[in-house]
Short mmCIF file of C-alpha atoms in Angstrom, two decimals:
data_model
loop_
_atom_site.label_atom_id
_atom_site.label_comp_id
_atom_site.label_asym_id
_atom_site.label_seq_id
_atom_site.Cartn_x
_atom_site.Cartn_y
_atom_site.Cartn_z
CA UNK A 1 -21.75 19.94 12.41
CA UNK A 2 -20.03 19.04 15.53
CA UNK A 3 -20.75 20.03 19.29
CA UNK A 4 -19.59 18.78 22.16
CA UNK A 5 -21.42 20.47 25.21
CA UNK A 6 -20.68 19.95 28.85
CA UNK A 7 -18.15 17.14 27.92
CA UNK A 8 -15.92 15.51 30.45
CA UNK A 9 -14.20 12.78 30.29
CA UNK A 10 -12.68 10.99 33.37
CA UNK A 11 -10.50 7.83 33.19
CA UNK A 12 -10.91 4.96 35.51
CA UNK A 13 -8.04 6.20 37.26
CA UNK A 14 -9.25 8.97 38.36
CA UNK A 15 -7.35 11.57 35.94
CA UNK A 16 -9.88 14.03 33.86
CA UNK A 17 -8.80 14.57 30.29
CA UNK A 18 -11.50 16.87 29.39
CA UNK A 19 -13.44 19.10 32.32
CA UNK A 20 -17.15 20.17 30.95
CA UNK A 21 -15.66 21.07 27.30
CA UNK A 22 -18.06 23.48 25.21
CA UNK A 23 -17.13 23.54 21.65
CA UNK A 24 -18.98 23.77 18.08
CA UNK A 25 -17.60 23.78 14.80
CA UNK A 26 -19.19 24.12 11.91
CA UNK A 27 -19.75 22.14 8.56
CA UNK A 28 -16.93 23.06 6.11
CA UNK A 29 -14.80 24.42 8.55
CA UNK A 30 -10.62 24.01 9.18
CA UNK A 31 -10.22 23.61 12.57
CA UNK A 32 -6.77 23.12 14.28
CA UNK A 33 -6.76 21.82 18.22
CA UNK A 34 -3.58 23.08 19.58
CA UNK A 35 -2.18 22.50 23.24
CA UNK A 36 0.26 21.02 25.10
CA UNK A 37 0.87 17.25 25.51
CA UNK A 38 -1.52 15.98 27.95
CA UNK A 39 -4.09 18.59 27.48
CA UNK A 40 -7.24 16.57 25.85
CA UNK A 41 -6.31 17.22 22.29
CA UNK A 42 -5.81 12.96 21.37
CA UNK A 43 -9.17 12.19 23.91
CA UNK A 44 -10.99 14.64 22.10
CA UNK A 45 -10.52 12.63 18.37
CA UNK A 46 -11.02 9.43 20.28
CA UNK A 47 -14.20 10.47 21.95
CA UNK A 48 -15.56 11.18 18.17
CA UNK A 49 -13.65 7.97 16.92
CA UNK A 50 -16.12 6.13 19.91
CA UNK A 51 -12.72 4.57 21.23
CA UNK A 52 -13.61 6.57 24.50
CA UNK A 53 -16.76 7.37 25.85
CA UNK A 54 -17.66 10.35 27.04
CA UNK A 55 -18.04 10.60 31.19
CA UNK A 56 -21.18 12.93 30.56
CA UNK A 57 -21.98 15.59 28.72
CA UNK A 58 -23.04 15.59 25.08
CA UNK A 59 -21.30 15.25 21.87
CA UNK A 60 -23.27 15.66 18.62
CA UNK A 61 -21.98 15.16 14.96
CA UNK A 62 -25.07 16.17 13.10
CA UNK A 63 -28.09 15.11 14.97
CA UNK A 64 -26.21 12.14 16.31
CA UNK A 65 -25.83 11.98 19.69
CA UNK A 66 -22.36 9.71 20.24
CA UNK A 67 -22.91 9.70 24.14
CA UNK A 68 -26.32 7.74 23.57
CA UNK A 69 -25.64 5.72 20.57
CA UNK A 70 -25.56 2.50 20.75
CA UNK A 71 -22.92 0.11 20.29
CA UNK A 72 -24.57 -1.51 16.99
CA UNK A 73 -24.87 1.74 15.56
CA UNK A 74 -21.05 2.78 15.31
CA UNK A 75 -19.93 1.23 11.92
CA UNK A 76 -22.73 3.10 10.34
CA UNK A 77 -21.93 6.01 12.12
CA UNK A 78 -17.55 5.34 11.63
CA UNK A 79 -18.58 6.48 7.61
CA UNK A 80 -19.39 9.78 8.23
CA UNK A 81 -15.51 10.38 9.92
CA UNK A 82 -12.27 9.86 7.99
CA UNK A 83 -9.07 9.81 10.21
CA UNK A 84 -5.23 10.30 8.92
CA UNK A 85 -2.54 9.55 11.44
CA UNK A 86 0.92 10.39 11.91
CA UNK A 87 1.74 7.29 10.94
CA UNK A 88 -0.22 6.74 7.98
CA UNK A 89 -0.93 2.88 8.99
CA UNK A 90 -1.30 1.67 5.58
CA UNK A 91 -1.49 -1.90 4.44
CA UNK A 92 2.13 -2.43 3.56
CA UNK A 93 1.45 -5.59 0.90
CA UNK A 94 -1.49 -3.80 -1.12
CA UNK A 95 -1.15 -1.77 -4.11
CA UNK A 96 -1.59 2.29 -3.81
CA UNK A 97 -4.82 1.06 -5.40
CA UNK A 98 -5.98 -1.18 -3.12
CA UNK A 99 -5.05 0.76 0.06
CA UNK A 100 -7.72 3.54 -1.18
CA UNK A 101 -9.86 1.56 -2.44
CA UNK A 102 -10.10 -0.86 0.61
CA UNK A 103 -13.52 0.77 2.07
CA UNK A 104 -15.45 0.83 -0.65
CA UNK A 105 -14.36 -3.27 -0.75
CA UNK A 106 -15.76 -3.42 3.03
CA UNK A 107 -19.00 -2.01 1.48
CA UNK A 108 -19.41 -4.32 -1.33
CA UNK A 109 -19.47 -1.68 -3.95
CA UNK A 110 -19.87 -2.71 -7.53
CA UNK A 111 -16.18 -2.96 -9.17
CA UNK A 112 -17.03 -0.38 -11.79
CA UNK A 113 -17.98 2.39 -8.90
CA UNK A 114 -14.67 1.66 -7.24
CA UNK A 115 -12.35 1.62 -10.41
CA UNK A 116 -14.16 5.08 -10.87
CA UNK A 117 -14.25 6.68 -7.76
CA UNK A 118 -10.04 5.29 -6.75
CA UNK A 119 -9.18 7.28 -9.98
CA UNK A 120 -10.34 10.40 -9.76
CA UNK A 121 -9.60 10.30 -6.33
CA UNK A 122 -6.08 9.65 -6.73
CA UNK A 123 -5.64 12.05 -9.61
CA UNK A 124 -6.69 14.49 -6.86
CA UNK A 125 -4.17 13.89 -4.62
CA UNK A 126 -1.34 13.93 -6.99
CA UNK A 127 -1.23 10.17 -6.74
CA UNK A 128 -2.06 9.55 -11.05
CA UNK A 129 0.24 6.93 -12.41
CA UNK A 130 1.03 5.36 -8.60
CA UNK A 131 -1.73 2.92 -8.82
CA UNK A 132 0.40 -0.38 -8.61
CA UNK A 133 3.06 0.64 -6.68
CA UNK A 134 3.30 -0.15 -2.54
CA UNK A 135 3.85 2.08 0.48
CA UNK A 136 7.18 0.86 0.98
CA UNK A 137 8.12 2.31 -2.28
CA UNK A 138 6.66 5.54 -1.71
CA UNK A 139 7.98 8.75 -0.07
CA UNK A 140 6.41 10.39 3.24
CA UNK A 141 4.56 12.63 1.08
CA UNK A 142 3.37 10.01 -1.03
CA UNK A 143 2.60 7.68 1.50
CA UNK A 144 0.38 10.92 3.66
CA UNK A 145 -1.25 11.23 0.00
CA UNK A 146 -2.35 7.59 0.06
CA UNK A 147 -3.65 7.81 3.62
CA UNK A 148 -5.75 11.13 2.87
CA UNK A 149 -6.81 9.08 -0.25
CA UNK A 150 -7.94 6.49 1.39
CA UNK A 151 -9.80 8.13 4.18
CA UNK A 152 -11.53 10.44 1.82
CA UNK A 153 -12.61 7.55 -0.67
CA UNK A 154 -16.10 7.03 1.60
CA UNK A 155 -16.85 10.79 1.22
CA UNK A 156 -16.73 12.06 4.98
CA UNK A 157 -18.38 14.88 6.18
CA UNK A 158 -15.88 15.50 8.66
CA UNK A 159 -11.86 14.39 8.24
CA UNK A 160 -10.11 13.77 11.37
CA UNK A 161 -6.35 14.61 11.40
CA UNK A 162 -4.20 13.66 14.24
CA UNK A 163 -0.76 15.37 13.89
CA UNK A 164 -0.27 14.07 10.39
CA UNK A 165 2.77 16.01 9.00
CA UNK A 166 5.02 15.21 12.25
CA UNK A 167 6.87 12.74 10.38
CA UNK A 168 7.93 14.46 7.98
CA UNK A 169 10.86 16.78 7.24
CA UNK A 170 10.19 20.38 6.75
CA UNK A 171 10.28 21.08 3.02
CA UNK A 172 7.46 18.11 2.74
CA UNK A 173 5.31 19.40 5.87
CA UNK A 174 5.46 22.78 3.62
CA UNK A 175 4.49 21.42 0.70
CA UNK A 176 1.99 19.08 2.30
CA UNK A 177 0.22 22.31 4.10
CA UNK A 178 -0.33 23.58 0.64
CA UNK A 179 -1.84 20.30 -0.11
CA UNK A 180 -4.38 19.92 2.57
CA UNK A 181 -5.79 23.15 2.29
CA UNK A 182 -6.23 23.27 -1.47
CA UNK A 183 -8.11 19.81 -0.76
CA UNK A 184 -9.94 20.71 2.42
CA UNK A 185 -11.10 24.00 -0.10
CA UNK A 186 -12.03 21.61 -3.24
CA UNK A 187 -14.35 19.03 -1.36
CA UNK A 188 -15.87 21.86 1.19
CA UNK A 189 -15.90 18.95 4.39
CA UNK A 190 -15.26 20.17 7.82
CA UNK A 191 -11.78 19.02 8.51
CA UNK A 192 -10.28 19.17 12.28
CA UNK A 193 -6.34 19.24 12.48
CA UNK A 194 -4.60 17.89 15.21
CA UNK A 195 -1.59 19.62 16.38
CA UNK A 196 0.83 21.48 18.56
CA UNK A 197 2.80 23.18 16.16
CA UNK A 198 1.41 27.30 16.34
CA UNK A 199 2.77 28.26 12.75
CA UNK A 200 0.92 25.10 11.03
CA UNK A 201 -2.09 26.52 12.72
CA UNK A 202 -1.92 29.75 12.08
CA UNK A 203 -1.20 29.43 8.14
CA UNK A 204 -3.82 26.97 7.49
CA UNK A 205 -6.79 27.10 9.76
CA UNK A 206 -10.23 29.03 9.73
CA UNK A 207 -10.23 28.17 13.78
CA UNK A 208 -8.06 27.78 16.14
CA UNK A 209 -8.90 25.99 19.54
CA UNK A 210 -6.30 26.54 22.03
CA UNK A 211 -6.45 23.56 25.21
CA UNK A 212 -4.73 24.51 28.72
CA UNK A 213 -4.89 23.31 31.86
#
């Protein structure tokens, strides 16, 4: 699904994030990047983002090669990859609705097709009966719900997850855990977790990719 091989990346400054990185993962998969701060593990979700380039190497998702594509290609190419963040970054004066339902709106999809697809989409992140409310109404769970909502409304084949549960307070990151897996299971995409916390790796993961150095 995804392969980076003989990646580096190397800022204009001279420092090297990621040194000839060899790495596949496969379609379906859970896979947690774990490391320190500073090791690669943020470059390596912007490099698939396209918000880096890579130095040289190759990095495939599918048979797309990101280090060749060109520039015209990437919003095309952004559908495939869904991204959470730690801070959710939703759009604090739309409706739970609207804030999942906002790509399908970029796409011009008929109304029906998105009053469909926000529903059951919704209902399957525990988010049923929250359709007019707004994120500044909502809990941290609720709000991580709407995020994962809204980046799995364009049906991914590959979520992105940059430390997502840091911002929350334990009970919630437990309950969230429990969440993402039973989600990652139902849909079957290949789903790579951002973090540096070894227990959330270990309990939820299929792989674990350890950086260093």
């Amino acid at each position: 699904m995804i392969e980076f091989k003989n990646v580096t990346k190397r800022y204009p400054e001279g420092k090297i994030a990621l040194d000839n990185l060899n790495l596949k993962i496969n379609d379906g998969e859970f896979v947690f990047i774990m490391g320190d701060s500073g090791a690669g593990k943020t470059t390596m979700t912007k490099l698939l983002l396209r918000e880096e380039r890579v130095t040289s190497g190759e990095l495939w998702v599918g048979d797309v090669n990101l280090a060749k594509m060109r520039a015209s290609r990437i919003p095309k190419y952004r559908r495939r990859l869904g991204v959470v963040f730690q801070d959710f970054r939703l759009f604090r004066q739309k409706t739970v609705f609207e804030n999942v339902a906002f790509g399908l709106r970029v796409q011009k999809m008929k109304e029906a097709d998105i009053q469909s697809r926000v529903r059951e989409m919704l209902e399957m992140t525990g988010l049923k009966g929250f359709e007019t409310r707004r994120p500044t109404t909502l809990s941290g769970g609720q709000q991580q719900r709407v995020a994962i909502a809204r980046a799995l409304i364009n049906h991914p084949r590959v979520l992105l997850l940059d430390e997502p549960l840091g911002a929350l307070d334990l009970k919630l990151r437990k309950d969230m855990q429990n969440e993402l897996k039973s989600i990652q299971k139902s849909i079957g995409i290949t789903f790579i977790y951002v973090t540096h916390d070894q227990e959330e790796a270990l309990s939820m993961s299929d792989t674990v990719v350890v950086m260093a150095d």
